[in-house]
Coordinates of C-alpha atoms in Angstrom, one line a residue:
M29 CA 58.2 10.4 -40.8
F30 CA 55.0 12.5 -41.1
I31 CA 53.0 9.3 -42.0
F32 CA 54.3 7.6 -38.9
R33 CA 53.4 10.6 -36.7
G34 CA 50.0 10.6 -38.3
L35 CA 49.6 6.9 -37.5
F36 CA 50.7 7.5 -33.9
L37 CA 48.2 10.4 -33.7
V38 CA 45.4 8.2 -34.9
K39 CA 46.3 5.5 -32.4
D40 CA 46.4 8.1 -29.6
M41 CA 43.0 9.5 -30.6
N42 CA 41.6 6.0 -30.6
K43 CA 43.0 5.4 -27.2
Y44 CA 41.5 8.6 -25.8
F45 CA 38.2 7.9 -27.5
A46 CA 38.1 4.4 -25.9
L47 CA 38.8 6.0 -22.5
F48 CA 36.0 8.6 -23.1
L49 CA 33.6 5.8 -23.9
S50 CA 34.6 3.9 -20.7
V51 CA 33.9 7.0 -18.6
I52 CA 30.5 7.4 -20.2
L53 CA 29.6 3.8 -19.6
L54 CA 30.8 4.1 -16.0
F55 CA 28.6 7.2 -15.5
A56 CA 25.6 5.5 -17.1
T57 CA 26.0 2.5 -14.8
G58 CA 26.0 4.7 -11.8
C59 CA 22.8 6.5 -12.9
R60 CA 20.6 3.4 -12.4
S61 CA 17.0 3.4 -13.6
Y62 CA 14.2 2.3 -11.4
E63 CA 11.6 -0.4 -12.1
P64 CA 8.0 0.8 -12.9
I65 CA 5.3 -0.2 -10.5
S66 CA 2.5 -2.2 -12.0
S67 CA -1.1 -1.8 -10.8
E68 CA -0.9 -5.1 -8.9
N69 CA 2.4 -4.2 -7.3
K70 CA 1.0 -0.7 -6.4
N71 CA -1.9 -2.3 -4.4
E72 CA 0.4 -4.7 -2.7
I73 CA 2.9 -1.9 -1.7
Q74 CA 0.1 0.4 -0.5
T75 CA -1.3 -2.3 1.7
H76 CA 2.1 -3.2 3.0
L77 CA 3.0 0.4 3.8
L78 CA -0.3 0.8 5.7
E79 CA 0.4 -2.3 7.7
M80 CA 3.9 -1.1 8.6
V81 CA 2.6 2.4 9.6
K82 CA 0.1 0.8 12.0
I83 CA 2.8 -0.9 14.0
D84 CA 5.1 2.1 13.5
Q85 CA 2.6 4.4 15.2
I86 CA 2.4 2.0 18.2
A87 CA 6.2 2.2 18.6
A88 CA 6.4 5.9 18.0
F89 CA 4.2 6.8 21.0
P90 CA 4.4 6.0 24.7
K91 CA 3.6 2.4 25.5
A92 CA 0.0 1.6 26.0
G93 CA -2.6 -1.1 25.8
A94 CA -1.0 -4.6 25.4
Y95 CA 2.4 -3.0 25.9
S96 CA 1.7 -1.2 29.1
N97 CA 3.4 -3.7 31.3
Y98 CA 6.6 -3.8 29.2
S99 CA 9.8 -2.8 31.1
H100 CA 11.8 0.0 29.8
E101 CA 14.3 -2.4 28.2
Q102 CA 11.5 -4.5 26.6
W103 CA 9.8 -1.4 25.2
Q104 CA 13.0 -0.1 23.7
A105 CA 13.8 -3.5 22.2
F106 CA 10.3 -3.6 20.7
K107 CA 10.6 -0.1 19.2
D108 CA 14.0 -0.8 17.8
S109 CA 12.8 -4.0 16.2
V110 CA 9.8 -2.3 14.6
F111 CA 11.8 0.6 13.1
R112 CA 14.6 -1.6 11.9
T113 CA 12.3 -4.2 10.3
N114 CA 10.3 -1.5 8.5
H115 CA 13.5 0.1 7.4
K116 CA 14.7 -3.1 5.6
T117 CA 11.4 -3.2 3.7
I118 CA 11.2 0.5 2.6
A119 CA 15.0 0.5 1.8
N120 CA 14.3 -2.3 -0.6
Y121 CA 11.3 -0.4 -2.1
F122 CA 13.5 2.7 -2.5
S123 CA 16.3 0.7 -4.1
T124 CA 13.9 -0.9 -6.6
Y125 CA 11.4 1.9 -7.4
G126 CA 13.0 5.1 -6.2
Y127 CA 11.1 7.6 -4.1
L128 CA 7.5 6.5 -3.7
G129 CA 5.6 9.6 -4.7
Y130 CA 1.9 10.2 -5.6
N131 CA 2.3 8.7 -9.0
E132 CA 3.8 5.5 -7.7
V133 CA 1.6 4.7 -4.6
G134 CA -1.0 7.5 -4.3
E135 CA -1.0 10.4 -1.8
E136 CA -1.7 8.3 1.2
G137 CA 0.8 5.6 0.3
S138 CA 3.5 8.3 -0.3
N139 CA 2.8 9.9 3.1
H140 CA 3.1 6.4 4.7
F141 CA 6.5 5.9 2.9
W142 CA 7.7 9.2 4.1
L143 CA 6.6 8.6 7.7
L144 CA 8.5 5.3 7.8
V145 CA 11.6 6.9 6.5
Q146 CA 11.2 9.6 9.1
H147 CA 11.6 7.0 11.8
C148 CA 14.8 5.4 10.4
D149 CA 16.9 7.5 12.7
H150 CA 19.3 4.5 13.2
D151 CA 20.3 5.0 9.5
P152 CA 20.7 8.8 8.8
K153 CA 22.6 8.1 5.6
F154 CA 19.5 6.4 4.2
Q155 CA 17.3 9.3 5.3
K156 CA 19.7 11.7 3.5
R157 CA 19.6 9.6 0.3
V158 CA 15.8 9.6 0.4
L159 CA 15.7 13.3 1.1
K160 CA 17.8 14.1 -2.0
K161 CA 15.3 12.1 -4.2
M162 CA 12.3 13.6 -2.4
D163 CA 13.5 17.1 -3.2
I164 CA 13.2 16.3 -6.9
Q165 CA 9.7 14.8 -6.5
V166 CA 8.5 17.8 -4.5
K167 CA 9.6 20.1 -7.3
R168 CA 7.6 17.8 -9.7
K169 CA 4.6 18.1 -7.3
N170 CA 4.9 14.3 -6.8
A171 CA 5.5 14.5 -3.0
N172 CA 4.3 16.5 0.0
P173 CA 6.3 19.7 0.6
K174 CA 5.4 19.6 4.3
N175 CA 6.8 16.1 4.6
Y176 CA 10.0 17.3 2.9
A177 CA 10.5 20.0 5.5
Y178 CA 10.1 17.5 8.3
L179 CA 12.6 15.1 6.8
F180 CA 15.1 17.9 6.0
D181 CA 15.1 18.9 9.7
R182 CA 15.2 15.3 10.8
V183 CA 18.4 14.8 8.8
Q184 CA 19.9 18.0 10.2
V185 CA 19.1 17.0 13.8
N186 CA 20.5 13.5 13.3
A187 CA 23.7 15.1 12.2
G188 CA 23.7 17.5 15.2
K189 CA 23.0 20.5 13.0
K190 CA 20.6 23.5 13.1
Q191 CA 17.3 23.2 11.4
L192 CA 15.8 25.1 8.5
F193 CA 12.1 24.9 9.4
G194 CA 12.1 24.1 13.2
T195 CA 9.9 21.0 13.0
Q196 CA 12.0 18.8 15.4
V197 CA 11.6 19.9 19.0
D198 CA 12.9 19.6 22.5
Y199 CA 11.0 20.6 25.6
L200 CA 12.0 23.0 28.4
K201 CA 11.3 22.1 32.0
T202 CA 8.0 24.0 31.7
G203 CA 7.0 21.8 28.8
R204 CA 7.5 24.6 26.2
A205 CA 8.6 23.3 22.8
T206 CA 11.7 24.7 21.2
P207 CA 13.5 23.9 17.9
K208 CA 16.2 21.2 18.7
Y209 CA 19.7 22.6 18.1
G210 CA 18.2 25.9 17.0
L211 CA 17.6 27.4 13.6
I212 CA 19.9 28.2 10.6
D213 CA 17.9 31.4 9.8
S214 CA 15.4 32.4 12.4
V215 CA 14.6 35.8 10.8
N216 CA 13.1 34.3 7.6
V217 CA 11.8 31.0 9.1
D218 CA 8.1 31.9 8.7
Q219 CA 8.5 32.9 5.1
R220 CA 10.3 29.6 4.4
R221 CA 7.7 27.6 6.3
A222 CA 4.9 29.3 4.3
K223 CA 6.6 28.2 1.1
Y224 CA 6.3 24.6 2.2
S225 CA 2.7 25.0 3.4
L226 CA 3.5 25.1 7.1
P227 CA 2.0 27.4 9.7
T228 CA 4.1 30.0 11.5
L229 CA 6.7 28.6 13.8
T230 CA 5.0 30.1 16.9
E231 CA 1.7 28.4 16.0
Y232 CA 3.5 25.1 15.5
L233 CA 5.5 25.3 18.7
N234 CA 2.4 26.1 20.7
D235 CA 0.5 23.1 19.2
M236 CA 3.5 20.9 20.1
T237 CA 3.6 22.4 23.6
I238 CA -0.2 21.7 24.1
M239 CA 0.1 18.1 22.8
H240 CA 3.1 17.4 25.0
F241 CA 1.4 18.9 28.1
E242 CA -1.8 16.9 27.6
M243 CA 0.2 13.6 27.1
N244 CA 2.1 14.3 30.4
K245 CA -0.5 16.3 32.2
A246 CA -0.4 14.5 35.5
S247 CA 3.4 14.9 35.7
Y248 CA 3.3 18.6 34.9
I249 CA 0.5 19.3 37.4
E250 CA 2.5 17.5 40.1
S251 CA 5.5 19.7 39.3
G252 CA 3.3 22.8 39.6
Y253 CA 2.6 23.6 36.0
T254 CA -1.2 23.6 35.6
E255 CA -1.4 24.8 31.9
P256 CA 0.8 24.7 28.8
D257 CA 3.6 27.3 28.7
L258 CA 2.7 28.9 25.4
Y259 CA 4.4 31.6 23.2
E260 CA 2.6 34.8 22.7
L261 CA 1.1 35.1 19.2

């Protein structure tokens, strides 16, 4: 009887060992590895990112130049087309190569990749996945900490949540910039911003206020606001 119990015990151990191996293999499959970028691919990707950013920046700002006569509907359709088309490309890059940091596409290329992700607001889940990988690369000094702060806040705002750094803004009637949805921790925001190489929140909000005022100057003057509504430093 003891021998039979021993045989059963061995069989059970084999069964559990096989199950353990299955779990390990499943885990390993989920932790996919990314392809390395060759020198040739690196140049191609850098050039492609630059081309996408050029059209991205046209769509990201008020319509001008050849697009001045677009109706509101035409302009919104154009912007949506640009952001969604770029998203498909960078999502493919991300799936194939992982986060495109300095080591992968150089500092400028990495900044371009981040900017394009920043404008994928129609797919916040994608932005969140990129943010998670970007955090790792920032800690490895392979990505820009400032950019990380902007994307972190972007993900928060797209989820209707408060920000950590205050980089995403709304504007009051006077044109004064304020952090959209507020801040998670306003007391320590400047210490946190300094850690990520950002200026104080007041300085940043004043810069955004001035830029917004200059872009809409005629409208504000018509409404009786002759100068930017700044915070006291």
